[in-house]
Tab-separated table of N, CA and C in Angstrom:
chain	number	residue	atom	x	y	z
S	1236	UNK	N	109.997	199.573	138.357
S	1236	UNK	CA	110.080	198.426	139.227
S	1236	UNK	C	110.647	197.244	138.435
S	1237	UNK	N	111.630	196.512	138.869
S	1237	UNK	CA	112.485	195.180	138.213
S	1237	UNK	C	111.042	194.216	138.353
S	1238	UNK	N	111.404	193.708	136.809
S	1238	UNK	CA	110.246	192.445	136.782
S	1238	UNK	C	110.435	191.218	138.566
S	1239	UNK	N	111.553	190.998	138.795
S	1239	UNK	CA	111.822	190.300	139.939
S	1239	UNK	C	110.422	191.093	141.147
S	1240	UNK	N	110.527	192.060	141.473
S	1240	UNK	CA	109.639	192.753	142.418
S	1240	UNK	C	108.543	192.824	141.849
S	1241	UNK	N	107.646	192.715	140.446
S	1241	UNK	CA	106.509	192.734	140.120
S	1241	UNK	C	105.959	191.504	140.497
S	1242	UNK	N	106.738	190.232	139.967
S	1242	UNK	CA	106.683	188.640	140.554
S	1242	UNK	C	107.672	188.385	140.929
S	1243	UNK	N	107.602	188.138	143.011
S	1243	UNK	CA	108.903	186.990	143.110
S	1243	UNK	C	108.736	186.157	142.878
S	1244	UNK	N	107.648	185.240	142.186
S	1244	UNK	CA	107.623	184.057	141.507
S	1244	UNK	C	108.175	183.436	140.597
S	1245	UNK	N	109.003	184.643	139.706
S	1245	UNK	CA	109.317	184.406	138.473
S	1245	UNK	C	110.907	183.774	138.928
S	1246	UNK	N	111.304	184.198	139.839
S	1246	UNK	CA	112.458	183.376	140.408
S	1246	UNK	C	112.887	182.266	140.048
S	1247	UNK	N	111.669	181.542	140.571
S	1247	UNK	CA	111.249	180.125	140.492
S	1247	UNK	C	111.574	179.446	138.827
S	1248	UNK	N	111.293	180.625	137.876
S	1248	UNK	CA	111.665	180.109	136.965
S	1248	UNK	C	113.043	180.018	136.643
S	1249	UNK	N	113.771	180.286	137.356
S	1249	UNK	CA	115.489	180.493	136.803
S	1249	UNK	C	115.980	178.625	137.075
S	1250	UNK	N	116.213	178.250	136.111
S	1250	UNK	CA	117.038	176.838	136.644
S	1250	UNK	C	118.225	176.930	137.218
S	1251	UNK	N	118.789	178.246	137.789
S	1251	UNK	CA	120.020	178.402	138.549
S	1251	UNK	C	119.523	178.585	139.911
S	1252	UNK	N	118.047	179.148	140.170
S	1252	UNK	CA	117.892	180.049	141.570
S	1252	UNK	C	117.769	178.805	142.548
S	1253	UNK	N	118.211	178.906	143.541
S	1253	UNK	CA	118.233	177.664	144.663
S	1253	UNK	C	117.132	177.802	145.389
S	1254	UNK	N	116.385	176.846	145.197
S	1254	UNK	CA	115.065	177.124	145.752
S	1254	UNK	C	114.529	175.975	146.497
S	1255	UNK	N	115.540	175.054	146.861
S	1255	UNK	CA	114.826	173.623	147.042
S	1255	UNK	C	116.003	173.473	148.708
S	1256	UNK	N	115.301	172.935	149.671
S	1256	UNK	CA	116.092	172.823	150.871
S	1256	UNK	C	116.843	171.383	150.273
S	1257	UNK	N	117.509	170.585	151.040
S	1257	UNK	CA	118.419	168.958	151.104
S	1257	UNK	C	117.075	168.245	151.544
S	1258	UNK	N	116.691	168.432	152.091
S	1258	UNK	CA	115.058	167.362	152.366
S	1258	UNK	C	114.457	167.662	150.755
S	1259	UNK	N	114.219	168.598	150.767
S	1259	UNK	CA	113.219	168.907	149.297
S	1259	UNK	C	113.348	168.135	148.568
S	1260	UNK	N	115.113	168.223	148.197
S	1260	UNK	CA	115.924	168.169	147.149
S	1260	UNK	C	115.517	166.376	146.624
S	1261	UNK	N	116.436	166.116	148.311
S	1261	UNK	CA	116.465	164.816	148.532
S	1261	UNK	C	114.909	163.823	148.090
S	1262	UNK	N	113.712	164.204	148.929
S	1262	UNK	CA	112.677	163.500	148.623
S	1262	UNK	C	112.597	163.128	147.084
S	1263	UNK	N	112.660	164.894	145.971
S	1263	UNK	CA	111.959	164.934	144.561
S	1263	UNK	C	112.808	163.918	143.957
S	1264	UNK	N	113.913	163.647	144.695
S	1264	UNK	CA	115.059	163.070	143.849
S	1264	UNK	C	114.854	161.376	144.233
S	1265	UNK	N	114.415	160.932	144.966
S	1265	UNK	CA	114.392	159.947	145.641
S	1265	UNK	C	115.244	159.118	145.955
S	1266	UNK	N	116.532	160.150	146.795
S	1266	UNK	CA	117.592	159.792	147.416
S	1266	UNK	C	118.012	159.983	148.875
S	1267	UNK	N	118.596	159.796	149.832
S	1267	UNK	CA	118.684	160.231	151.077
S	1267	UNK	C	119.576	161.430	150.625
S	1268	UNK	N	119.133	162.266	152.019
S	1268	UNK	CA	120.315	163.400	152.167
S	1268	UNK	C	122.081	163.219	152.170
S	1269	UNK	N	122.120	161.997	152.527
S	1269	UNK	CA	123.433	161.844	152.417
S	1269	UNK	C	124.223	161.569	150.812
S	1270	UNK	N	123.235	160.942	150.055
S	1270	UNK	CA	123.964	161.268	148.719
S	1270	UNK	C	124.158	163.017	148.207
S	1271	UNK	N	123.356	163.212	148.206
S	1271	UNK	CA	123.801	164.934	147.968
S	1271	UNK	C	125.147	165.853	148.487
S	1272	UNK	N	124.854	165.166	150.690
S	1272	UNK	CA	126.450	165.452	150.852
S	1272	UNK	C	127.566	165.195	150.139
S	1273	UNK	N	127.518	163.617	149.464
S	1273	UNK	CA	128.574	163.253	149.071
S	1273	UNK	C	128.620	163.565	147.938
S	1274	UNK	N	127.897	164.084	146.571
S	1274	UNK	CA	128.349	165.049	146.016
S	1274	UNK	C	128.692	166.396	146.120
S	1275	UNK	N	128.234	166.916	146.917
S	1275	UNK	CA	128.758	168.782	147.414
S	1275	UNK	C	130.186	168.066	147.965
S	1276	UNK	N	130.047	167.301	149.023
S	1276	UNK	CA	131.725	166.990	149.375
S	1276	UNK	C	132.983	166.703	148.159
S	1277	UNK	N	132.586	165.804	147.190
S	1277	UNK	CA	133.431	165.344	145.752
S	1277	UNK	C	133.371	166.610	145.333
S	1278	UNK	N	133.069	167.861	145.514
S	1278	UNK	CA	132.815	168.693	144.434
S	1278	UNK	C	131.957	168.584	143.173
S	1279	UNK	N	131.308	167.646	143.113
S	1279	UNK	CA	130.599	167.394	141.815
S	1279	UNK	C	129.586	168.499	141.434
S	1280	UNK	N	128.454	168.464	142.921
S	1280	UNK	CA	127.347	169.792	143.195
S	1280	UNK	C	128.113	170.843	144.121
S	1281	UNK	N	127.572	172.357	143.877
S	1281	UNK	CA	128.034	172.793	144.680
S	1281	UNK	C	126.738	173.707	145.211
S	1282	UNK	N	126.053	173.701	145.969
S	1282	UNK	CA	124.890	174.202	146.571
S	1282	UNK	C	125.115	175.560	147.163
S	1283	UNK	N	123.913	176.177	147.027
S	1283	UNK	CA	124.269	177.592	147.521
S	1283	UNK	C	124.022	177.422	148.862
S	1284	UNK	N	124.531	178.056	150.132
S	1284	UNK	CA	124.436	178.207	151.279
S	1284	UNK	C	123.421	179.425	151.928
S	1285	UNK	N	122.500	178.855	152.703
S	1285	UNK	CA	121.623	180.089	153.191
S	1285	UNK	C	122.597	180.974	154.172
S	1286	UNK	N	121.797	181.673	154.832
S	1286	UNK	CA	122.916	182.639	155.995
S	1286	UNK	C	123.330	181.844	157.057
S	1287	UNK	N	122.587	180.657	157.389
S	1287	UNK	CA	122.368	179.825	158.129
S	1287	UNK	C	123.274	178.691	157.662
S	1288	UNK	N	123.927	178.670	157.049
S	1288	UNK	CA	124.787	177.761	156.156
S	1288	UNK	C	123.950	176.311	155.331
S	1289	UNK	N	122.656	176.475	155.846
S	1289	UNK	CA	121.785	175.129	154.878
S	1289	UNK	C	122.009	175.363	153.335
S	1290	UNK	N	122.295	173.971	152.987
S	1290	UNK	CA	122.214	173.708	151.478
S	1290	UNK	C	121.065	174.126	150.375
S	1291	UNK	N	121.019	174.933	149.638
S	1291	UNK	CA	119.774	175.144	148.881
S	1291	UNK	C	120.002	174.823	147.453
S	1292	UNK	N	119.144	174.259	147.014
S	1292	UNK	CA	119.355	173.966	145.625
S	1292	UNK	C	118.723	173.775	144.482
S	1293	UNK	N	118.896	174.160	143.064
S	1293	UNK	CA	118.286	174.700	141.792
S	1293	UNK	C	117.982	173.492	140.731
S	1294	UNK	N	117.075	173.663	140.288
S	1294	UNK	CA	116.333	172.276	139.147
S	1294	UNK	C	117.828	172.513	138.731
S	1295	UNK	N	118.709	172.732	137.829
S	1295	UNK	CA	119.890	172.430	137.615
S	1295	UNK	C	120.905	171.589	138.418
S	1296	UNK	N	120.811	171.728	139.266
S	1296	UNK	CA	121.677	171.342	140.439
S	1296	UNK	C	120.984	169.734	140.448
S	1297	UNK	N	119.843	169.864	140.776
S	1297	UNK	CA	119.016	168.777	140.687
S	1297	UNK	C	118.572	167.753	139.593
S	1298	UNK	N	118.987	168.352	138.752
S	1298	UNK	CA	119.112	167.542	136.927
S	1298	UNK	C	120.575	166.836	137.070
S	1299	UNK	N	121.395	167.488	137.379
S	1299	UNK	CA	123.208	166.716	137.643
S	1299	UNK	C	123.069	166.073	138.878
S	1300	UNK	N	122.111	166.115	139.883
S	1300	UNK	CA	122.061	165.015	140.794
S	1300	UNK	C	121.719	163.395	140.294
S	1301	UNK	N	120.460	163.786	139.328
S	1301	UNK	CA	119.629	162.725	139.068
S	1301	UNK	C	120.578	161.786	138.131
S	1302	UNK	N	121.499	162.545	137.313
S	1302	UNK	CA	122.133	161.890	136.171
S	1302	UNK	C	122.876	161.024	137.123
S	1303	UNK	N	123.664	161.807	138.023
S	1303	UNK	CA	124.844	161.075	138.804
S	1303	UNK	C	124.073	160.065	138.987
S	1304	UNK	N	122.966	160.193	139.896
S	1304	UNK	CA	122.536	159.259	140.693
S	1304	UNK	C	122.282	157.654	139.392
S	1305	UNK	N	121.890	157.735	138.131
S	1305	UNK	CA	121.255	156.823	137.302
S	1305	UNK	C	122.922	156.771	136.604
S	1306	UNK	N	124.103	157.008	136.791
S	1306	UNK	CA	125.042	156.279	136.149
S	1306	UNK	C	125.404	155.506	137.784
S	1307	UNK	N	125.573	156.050	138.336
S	1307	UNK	CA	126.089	155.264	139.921
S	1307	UNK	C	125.277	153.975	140.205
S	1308	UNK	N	123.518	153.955	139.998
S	1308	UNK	CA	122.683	152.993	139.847
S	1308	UNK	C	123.064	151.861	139.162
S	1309	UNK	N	123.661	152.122	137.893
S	1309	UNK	CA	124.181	151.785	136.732
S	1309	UNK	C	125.677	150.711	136.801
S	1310	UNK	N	126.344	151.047	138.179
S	1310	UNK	CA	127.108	150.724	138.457
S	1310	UNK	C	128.940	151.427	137.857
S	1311	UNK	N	128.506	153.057	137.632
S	1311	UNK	CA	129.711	153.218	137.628
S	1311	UNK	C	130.345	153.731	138.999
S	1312	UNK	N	131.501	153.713	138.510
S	1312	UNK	CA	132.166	154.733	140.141
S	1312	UNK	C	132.496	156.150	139.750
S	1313	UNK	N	132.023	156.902	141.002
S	1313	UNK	CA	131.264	158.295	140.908
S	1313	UNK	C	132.371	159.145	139.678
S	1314	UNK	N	133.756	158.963	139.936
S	1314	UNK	CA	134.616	159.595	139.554
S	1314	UNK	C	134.369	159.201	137.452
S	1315	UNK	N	134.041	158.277	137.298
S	1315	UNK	CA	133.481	157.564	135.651
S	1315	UNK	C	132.491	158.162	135.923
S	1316	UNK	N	131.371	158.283	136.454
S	1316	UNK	CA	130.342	158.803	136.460
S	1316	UNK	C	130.155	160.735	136.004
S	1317	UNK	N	131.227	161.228	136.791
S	1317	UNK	CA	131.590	162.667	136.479
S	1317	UNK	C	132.070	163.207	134.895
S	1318	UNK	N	132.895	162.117	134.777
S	1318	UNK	CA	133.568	162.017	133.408
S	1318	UNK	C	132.665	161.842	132.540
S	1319	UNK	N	131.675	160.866	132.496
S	1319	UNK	CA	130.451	160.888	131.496
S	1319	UNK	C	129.453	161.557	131.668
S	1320	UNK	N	129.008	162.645	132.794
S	1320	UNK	CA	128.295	163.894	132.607
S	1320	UNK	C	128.736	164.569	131.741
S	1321	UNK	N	130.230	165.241	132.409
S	1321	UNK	CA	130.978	165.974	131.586
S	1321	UNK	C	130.824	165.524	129.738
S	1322	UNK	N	130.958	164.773	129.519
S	1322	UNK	CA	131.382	164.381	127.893
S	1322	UNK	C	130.136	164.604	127.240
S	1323	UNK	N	129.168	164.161	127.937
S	1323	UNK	CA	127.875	164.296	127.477
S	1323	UNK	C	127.014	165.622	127.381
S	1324	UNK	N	127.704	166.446	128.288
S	1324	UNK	CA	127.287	168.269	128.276
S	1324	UNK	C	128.078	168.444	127.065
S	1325	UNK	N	129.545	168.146	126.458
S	1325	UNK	CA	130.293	168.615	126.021
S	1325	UNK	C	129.463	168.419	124.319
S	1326	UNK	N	129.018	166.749	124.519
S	1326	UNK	CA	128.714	166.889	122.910
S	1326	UNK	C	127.467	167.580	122.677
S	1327	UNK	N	126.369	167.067	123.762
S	1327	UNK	CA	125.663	168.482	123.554
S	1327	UNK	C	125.400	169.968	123.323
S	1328	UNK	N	126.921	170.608	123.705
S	1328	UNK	CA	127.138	171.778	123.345
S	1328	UNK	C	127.649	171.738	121.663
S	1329	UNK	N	128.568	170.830	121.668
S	1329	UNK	CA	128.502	170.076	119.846
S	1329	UNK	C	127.695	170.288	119.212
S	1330	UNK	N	126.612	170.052	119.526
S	1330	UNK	CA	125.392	169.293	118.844
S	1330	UNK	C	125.163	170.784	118.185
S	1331	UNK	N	124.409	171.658	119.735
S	1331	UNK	CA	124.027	173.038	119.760
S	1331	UNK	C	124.669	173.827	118.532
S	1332	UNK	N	125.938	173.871	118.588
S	1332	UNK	CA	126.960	174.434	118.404
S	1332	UNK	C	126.726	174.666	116.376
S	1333	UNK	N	127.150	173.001	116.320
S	1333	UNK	CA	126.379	172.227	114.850
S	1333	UNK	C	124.866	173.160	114.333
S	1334	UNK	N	124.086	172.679	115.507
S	1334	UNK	CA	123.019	173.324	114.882
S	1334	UNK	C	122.556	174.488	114.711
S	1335	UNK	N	123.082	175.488	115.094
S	1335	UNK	CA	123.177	176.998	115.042
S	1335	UNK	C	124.507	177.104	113.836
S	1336	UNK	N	125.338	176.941	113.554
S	1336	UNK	CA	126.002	176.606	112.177
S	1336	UNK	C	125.130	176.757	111.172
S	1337	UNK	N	124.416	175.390	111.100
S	1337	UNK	CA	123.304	174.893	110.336
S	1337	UNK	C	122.407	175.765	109.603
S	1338	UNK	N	121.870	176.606	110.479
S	1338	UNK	CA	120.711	177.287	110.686
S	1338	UNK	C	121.478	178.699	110.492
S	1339	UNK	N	122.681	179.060	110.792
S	1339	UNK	CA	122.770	180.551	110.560
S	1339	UNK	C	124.529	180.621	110.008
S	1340	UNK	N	125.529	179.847	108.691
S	1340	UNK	CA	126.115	179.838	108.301
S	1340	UNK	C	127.064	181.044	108.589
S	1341	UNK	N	127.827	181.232	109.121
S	1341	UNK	CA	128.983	182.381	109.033
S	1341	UNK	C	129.160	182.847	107.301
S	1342	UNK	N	129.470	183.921	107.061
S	1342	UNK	CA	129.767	184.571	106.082
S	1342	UNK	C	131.194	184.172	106.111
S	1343	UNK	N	130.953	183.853	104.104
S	1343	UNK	CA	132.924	183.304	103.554
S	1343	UNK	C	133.398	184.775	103.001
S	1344	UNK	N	134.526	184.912	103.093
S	1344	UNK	CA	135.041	186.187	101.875
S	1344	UNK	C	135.187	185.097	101.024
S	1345	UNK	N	134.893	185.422	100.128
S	1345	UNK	CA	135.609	185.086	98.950
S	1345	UNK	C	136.021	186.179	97.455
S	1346	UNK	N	137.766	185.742	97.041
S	1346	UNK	CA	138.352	186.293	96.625
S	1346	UNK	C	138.422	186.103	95.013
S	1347	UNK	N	138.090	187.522	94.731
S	1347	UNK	CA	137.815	187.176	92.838
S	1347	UNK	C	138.787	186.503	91.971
């Protein structure tokens, strides 16, 4: 039996699995539903669709809402706002990147 069918709970743990309706989303976030449209519309979020075509959506999804939402607060415009998510995943993968380096050095040849 797949661990998934022992617990469908464990679902819940995936920060990808869409688990949150646009009300849900919207309340935890403490934004109206219409900001969310207008990121799924910009392309910024892209929400999974039930069969029913409702928006569902994942603590991930919902972590890049919140950011948007606190640079837009902030007073940028959404499109600056995208650009400094982006840069900021990017150096974080840097960082990561750096610190696994760090911690586990690639092997040099070196020649006698």
């Amino acid at each position: 039996m797949a661990p998934e069918e022992q617990d469908p709970l464990r679902r819940l743990d995936d920060p990808e699995y869409p688990a949150l309706t646009m009300s849900q989303a919207a309340e935890l976030l403490g934004v109206q539903a219409a900001f969310l449209r207008s990121l799924d519309s910009s392309g910024i979020l892209s929400p999974h669709r039930s069969p029913g075509g409702h928006r569902r959506y994942s603590r991930r999804q919902l972590a890049l809402a919140a950011r948007m939402r606190g640079l837009l607060d902030d007073g940028h415009p959404v499109a600056s706002a995208e650009v400094i998510v982006g840069l900021q995943d990017e150096l974080a993968a840097a960082r990561a990147d750096l610190a696994r380096l760090r911690d586990h050095p690639p092997a040099v040849d070196r020649e006698p």
